[in-house]
JSON list of C-alpha atoms and ligand atoms in Angstrom, two decimals:
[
{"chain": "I", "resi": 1, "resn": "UNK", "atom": "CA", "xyz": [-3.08, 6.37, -15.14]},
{"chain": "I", "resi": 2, "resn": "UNK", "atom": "CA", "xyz": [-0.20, 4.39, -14.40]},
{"chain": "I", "resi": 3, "resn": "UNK", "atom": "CA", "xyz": [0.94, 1.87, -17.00]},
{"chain": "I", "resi": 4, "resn": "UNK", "atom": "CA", "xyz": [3.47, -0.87, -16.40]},
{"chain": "I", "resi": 5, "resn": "UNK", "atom": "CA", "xyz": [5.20, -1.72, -13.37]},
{"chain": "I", "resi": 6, "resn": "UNK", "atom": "CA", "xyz": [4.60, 0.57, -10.19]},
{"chain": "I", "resi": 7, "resn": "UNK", "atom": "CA", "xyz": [8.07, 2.33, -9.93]},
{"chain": "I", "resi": 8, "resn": "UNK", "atom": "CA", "xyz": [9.83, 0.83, -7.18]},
{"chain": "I", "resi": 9, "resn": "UNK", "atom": "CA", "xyz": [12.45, 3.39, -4.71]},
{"chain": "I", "resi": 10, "resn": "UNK", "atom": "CA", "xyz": [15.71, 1.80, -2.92]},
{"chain": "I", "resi": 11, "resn": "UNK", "atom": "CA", "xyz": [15.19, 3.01, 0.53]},
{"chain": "I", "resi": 12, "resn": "UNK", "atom": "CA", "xyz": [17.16, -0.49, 1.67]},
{"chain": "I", "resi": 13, "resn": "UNK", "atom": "CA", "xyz": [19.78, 2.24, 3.31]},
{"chain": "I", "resi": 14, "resn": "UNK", "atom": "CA", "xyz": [17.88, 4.85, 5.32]},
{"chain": "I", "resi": 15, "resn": "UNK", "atom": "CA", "xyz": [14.94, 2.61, 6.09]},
{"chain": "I", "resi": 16, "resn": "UNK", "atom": "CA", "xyz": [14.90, 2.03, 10.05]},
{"chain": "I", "resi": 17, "resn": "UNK", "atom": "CA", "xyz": [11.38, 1.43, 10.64]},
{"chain": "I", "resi": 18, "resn": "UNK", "atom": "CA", "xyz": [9.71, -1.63, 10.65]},
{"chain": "I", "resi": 19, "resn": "UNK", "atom": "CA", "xyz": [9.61, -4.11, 7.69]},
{"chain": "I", "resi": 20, "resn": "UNK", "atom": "CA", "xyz": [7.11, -6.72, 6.48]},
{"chain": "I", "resi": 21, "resn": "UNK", "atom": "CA", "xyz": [7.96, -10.46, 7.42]},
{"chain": "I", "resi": 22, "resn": "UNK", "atom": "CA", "xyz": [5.98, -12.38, 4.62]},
{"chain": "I", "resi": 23, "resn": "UNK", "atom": "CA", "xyz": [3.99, -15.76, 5.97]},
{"chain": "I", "resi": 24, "resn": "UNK", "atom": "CA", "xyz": [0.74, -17.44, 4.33]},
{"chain": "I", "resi": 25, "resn": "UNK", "atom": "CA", "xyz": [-0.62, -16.04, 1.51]},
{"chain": "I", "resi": 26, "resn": "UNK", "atom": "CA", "xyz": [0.88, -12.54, 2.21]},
{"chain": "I", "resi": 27, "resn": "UNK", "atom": "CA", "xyz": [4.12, -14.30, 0.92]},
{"chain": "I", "resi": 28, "resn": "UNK", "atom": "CA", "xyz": [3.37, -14.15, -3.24]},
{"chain": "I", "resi": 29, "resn": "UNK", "atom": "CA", "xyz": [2.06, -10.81, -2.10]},
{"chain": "I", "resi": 30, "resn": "UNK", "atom": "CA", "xyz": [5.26, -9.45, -0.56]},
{"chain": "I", "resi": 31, "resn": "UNK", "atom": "CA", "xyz": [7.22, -11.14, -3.10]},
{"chain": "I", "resi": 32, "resn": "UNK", "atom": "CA", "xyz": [6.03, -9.44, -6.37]},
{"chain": "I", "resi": 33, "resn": "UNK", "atom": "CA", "xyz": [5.97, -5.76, -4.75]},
{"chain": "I", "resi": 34, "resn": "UNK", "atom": "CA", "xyz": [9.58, -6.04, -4.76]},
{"chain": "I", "resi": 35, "resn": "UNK", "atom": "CA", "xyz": [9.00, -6.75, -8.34]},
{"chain": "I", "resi": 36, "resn": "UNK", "atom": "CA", "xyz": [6.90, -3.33, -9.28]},
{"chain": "I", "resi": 37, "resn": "UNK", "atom": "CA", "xyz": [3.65, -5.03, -8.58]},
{"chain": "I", "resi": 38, "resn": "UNK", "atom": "CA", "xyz": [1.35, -4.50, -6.17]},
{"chain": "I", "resi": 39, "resn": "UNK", "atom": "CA", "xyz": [-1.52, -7.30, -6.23]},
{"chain": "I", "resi": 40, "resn": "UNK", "atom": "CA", "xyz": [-5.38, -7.59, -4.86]},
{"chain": "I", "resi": 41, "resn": "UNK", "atom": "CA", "xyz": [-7.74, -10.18, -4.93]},
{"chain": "I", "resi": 42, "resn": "UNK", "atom": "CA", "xyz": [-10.45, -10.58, -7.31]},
{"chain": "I", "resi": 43, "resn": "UNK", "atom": "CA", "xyz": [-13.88, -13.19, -6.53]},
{"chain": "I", "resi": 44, "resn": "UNK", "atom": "CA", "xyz": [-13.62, -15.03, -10.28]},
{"chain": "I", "resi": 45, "resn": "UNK", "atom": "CA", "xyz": [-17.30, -16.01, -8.22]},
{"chain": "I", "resi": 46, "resn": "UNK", "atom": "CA", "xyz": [-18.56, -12.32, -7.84]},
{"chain": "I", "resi": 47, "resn": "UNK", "atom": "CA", "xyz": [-15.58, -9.89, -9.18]},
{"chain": "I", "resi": 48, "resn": "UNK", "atom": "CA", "xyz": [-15.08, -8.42, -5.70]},
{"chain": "I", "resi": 49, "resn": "UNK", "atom": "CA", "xyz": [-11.50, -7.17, -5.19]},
{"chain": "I", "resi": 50, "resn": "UNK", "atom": "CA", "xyz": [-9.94, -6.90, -1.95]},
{"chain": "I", "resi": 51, "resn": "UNK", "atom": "CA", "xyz": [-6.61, -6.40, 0.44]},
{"chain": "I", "resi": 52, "resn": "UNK", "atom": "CA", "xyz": [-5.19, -7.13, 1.90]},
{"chain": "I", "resi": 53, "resn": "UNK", "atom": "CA", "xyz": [-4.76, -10.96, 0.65]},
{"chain": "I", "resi": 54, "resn": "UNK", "atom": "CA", "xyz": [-7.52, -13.68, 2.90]},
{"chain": "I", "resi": 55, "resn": "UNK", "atom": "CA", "xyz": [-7.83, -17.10, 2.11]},
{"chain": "I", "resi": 56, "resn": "UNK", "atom": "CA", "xyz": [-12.10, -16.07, 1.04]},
{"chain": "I", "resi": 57, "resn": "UNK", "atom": "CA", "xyz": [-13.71, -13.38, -0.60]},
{"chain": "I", "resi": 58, "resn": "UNK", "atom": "CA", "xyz": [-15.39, -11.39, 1.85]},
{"chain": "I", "resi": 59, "resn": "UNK", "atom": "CA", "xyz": [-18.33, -10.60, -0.27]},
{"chain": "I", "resi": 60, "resn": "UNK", "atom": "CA", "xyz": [-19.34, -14.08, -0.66]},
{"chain": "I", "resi": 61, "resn": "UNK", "atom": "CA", "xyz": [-17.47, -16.56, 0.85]},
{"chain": "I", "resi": 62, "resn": "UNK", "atom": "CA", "xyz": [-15.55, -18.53, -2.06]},
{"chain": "I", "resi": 63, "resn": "UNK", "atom": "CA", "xyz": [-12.15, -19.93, -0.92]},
{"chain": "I", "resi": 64, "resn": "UNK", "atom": "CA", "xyz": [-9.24, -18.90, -2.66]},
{"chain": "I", "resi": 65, "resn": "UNK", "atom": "CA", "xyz": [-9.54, -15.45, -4.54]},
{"chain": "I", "resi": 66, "resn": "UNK", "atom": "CA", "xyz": [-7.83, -15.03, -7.98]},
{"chain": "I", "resi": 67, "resn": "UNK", "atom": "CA", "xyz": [-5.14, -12.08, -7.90]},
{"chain": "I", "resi": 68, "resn": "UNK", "atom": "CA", "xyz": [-5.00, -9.19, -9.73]},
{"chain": "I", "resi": 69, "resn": "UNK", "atom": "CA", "xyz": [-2.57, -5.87, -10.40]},
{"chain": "I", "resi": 70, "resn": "UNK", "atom": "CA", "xyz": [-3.58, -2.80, -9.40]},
{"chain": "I", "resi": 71, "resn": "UNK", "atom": "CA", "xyz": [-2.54, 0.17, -11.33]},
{"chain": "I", "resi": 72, "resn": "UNK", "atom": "CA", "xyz": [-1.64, 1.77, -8.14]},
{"chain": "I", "resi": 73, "resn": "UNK", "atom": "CA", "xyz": [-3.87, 5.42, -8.45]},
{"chain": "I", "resi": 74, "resn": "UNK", "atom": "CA", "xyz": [-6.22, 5.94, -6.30]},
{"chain": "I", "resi": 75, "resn": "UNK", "atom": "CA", "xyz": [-7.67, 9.21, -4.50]},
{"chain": "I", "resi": 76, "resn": "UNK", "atom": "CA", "xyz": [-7.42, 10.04, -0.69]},
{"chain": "I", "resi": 77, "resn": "UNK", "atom": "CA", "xyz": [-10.20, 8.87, 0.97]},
{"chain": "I", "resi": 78, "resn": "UNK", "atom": "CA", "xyz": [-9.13, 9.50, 4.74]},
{"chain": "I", "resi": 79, "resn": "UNK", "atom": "CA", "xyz": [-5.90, 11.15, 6.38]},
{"chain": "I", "resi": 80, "resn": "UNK", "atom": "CA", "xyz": [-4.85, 12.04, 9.58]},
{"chain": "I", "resi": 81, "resn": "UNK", "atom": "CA", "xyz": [-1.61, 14.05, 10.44]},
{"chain": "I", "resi": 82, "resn": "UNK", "atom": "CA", "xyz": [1.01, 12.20, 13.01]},
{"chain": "I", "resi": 83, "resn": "UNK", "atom": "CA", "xyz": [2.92, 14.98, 15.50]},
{"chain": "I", "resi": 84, "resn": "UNK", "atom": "CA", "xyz": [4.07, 12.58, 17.46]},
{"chain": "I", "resi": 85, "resn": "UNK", "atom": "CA", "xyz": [5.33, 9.18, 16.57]},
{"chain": "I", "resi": 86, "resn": "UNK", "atom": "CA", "xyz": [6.11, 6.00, 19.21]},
{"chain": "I", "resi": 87, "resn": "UNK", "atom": "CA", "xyz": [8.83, 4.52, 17.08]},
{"chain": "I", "resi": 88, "resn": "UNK", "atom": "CA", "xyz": [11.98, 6.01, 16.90]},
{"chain": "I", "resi": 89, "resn": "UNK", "atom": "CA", "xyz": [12.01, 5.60, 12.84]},
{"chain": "I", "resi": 90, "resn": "UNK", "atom": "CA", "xyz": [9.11, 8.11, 12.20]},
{"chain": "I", "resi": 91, "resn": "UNK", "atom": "CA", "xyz": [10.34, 10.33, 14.63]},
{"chain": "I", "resi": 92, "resn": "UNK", "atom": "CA", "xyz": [12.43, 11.99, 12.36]},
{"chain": "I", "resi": 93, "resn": "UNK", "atom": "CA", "xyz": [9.29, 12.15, 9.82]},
{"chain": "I", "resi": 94, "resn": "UNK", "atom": "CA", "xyz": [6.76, 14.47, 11.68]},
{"chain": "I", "resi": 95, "resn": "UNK", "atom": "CA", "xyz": [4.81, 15.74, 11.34]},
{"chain": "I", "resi": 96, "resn": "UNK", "atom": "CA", "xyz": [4.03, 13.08, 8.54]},
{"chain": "I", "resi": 97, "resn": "UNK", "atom": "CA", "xyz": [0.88, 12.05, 6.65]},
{"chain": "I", "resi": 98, "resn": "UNK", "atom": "CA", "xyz": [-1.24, 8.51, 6.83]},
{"chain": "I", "resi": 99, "resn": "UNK", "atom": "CA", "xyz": [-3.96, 8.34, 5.02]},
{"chain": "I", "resi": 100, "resn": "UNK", "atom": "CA", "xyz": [-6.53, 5.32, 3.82]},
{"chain": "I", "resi": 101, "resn": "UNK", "atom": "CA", "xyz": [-6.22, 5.24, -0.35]},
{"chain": "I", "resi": 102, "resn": "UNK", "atom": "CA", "xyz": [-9.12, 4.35, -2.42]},
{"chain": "I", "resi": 103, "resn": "UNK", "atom": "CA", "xyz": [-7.76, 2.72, -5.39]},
{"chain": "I", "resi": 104, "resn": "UNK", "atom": "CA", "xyz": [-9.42, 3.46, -8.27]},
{"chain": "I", "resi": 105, "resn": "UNK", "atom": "CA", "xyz": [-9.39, -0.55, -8.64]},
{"chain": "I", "resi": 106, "resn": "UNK", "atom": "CA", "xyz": [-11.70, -0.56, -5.65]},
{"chain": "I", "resi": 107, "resn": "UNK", "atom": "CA", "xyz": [-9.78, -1.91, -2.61]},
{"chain": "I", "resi": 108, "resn": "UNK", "atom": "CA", "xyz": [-8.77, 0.63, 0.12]},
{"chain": "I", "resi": 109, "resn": "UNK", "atom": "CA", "xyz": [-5.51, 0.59, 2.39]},
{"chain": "I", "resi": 110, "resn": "UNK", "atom": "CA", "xyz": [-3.82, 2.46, 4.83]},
{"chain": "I", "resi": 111, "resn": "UNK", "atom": "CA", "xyz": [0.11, 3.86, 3.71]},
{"chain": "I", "resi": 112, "resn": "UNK", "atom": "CA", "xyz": [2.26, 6.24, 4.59]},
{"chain": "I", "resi": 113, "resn": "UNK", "atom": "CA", "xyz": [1.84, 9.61, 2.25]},
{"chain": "I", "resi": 114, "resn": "UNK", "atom": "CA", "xyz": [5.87, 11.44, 1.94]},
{"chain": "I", "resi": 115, "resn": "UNK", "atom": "CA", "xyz": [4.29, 14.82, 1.14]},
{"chain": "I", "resi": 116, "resn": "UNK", "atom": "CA", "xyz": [3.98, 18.00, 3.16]},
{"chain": "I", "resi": 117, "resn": "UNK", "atom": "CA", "xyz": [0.34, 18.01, 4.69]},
{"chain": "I", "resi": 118, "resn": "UNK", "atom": "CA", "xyz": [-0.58, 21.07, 3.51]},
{"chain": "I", "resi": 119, "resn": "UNK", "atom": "CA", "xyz": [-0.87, 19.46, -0.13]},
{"chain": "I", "resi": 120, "resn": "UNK", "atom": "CA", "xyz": [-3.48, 16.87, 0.89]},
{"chain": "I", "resi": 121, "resn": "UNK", "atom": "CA", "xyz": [-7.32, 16.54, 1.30]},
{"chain": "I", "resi": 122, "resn": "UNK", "atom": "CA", "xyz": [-9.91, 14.32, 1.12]},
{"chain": "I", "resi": 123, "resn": "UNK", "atom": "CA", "xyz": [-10.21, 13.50, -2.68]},
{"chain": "I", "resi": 124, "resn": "UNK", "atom": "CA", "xyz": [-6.70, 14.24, -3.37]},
{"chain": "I", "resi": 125, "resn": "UNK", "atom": "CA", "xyz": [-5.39, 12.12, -6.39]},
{"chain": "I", "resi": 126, "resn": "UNK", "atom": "CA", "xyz": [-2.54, 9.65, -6.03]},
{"chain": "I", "resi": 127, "resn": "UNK", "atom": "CA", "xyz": [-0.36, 7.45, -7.14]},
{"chain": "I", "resi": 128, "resn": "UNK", "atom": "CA", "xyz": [2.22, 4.94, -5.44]},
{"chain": "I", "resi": 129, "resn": "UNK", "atom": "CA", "xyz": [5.62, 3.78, -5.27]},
{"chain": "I", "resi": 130, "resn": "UNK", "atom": "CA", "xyz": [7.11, 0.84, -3.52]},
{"chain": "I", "resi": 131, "resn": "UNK", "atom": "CA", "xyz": [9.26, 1.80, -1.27]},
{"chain": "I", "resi": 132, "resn": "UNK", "atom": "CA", "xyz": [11.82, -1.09, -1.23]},
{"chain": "I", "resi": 133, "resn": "UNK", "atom": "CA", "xyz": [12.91, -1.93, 2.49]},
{"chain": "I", "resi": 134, "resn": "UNK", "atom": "CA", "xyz": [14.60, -5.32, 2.23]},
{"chain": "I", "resi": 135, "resn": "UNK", "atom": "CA", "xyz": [15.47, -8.13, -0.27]},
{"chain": "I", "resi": 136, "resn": "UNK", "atom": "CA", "xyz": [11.83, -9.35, 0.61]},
{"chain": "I", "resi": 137, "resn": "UNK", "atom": "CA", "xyz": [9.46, -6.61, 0.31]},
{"chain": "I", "resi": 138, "resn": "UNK", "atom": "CA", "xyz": [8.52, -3.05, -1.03]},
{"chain": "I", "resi": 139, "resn": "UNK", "atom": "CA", "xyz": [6.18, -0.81, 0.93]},
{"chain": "I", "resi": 140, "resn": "UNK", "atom": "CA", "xyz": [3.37, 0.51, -0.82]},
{"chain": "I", "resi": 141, "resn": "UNK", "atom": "CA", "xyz": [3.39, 4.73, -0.54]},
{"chain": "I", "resi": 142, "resn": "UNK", "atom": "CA", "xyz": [1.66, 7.47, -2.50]},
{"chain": "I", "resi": 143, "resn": "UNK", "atom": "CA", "xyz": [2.56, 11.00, -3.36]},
{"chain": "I", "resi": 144, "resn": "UNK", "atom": "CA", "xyz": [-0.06, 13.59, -5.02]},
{"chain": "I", "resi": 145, "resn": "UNK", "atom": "CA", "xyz": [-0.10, 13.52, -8.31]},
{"chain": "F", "resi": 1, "resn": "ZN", "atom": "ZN1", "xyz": [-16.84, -13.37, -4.17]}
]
């Protein structure tokens, strides 16, 4: 269990790949990662949490979900390893890991996974870090715990 704010890396300097430009609702979202928190949306209607952020609850239709933190541990739920990579930035990361999280919160997501491959399977517990890639936004990551 993680408690207090999700520990957030400097990676402003080697960081060449691409970075998050916040619009919409994503904005307040983008915002507070940089701050050590990484929010979902909760139904106040029906409790459903999602991500990412959408202006209705996808379980039953109210406008406007509530947010919520996350604690930011989850479990791997999917992975695949990358050999190859299109953009030049992950070149230099293969063969690298990106896998769809389950957060114990509920909500899944897809993030990159810094950890050799070998040390990953489906079920594999994990927590994240924020990668922080500009002044604007923190990438959500997660190493094995
Ligand atoms: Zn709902």
């Amino acid at each position: 269990m993680t408690d207090g704010p999700i520990p957030v890396v400097d990676k402003c300097e080697e960081w060449d790949g691409p970075v998050p430009e916040p619009t919409g609702l994503t904005a307040e979202f983008w915002s507070e990662t940089a701050n050590g928190r990484f929010l979902v949306q909760q139904c106040p209607n029906c409790d459903h949490q999602q991500f990412y952020p959408r202006i209705v609850c996808t379980n039953c239709g109210r406008e406007e979900p509530d947010w919520t933190d996350t604690s930011g541990d989850g479990e791997i739920y999917s992975f695949t390893i990358c050999y190859t990579a299109r953009e030049e930035a992950f070149q230099k990361l293969t063969p690298y890991v990106v896998a769809i999280v389950e957060l114990e919160d509920g909500p899944q997501l897809t993030a990159l996974v810094p950890a050799d491959p070998d040390e990953i399977t489906i079920g594999t517990p994990v927590e994240m870090r924020l990668w922080q890639v500009d002044d604007d936004a923190a990438l959500p990551v997660f190493y094995p715990v």
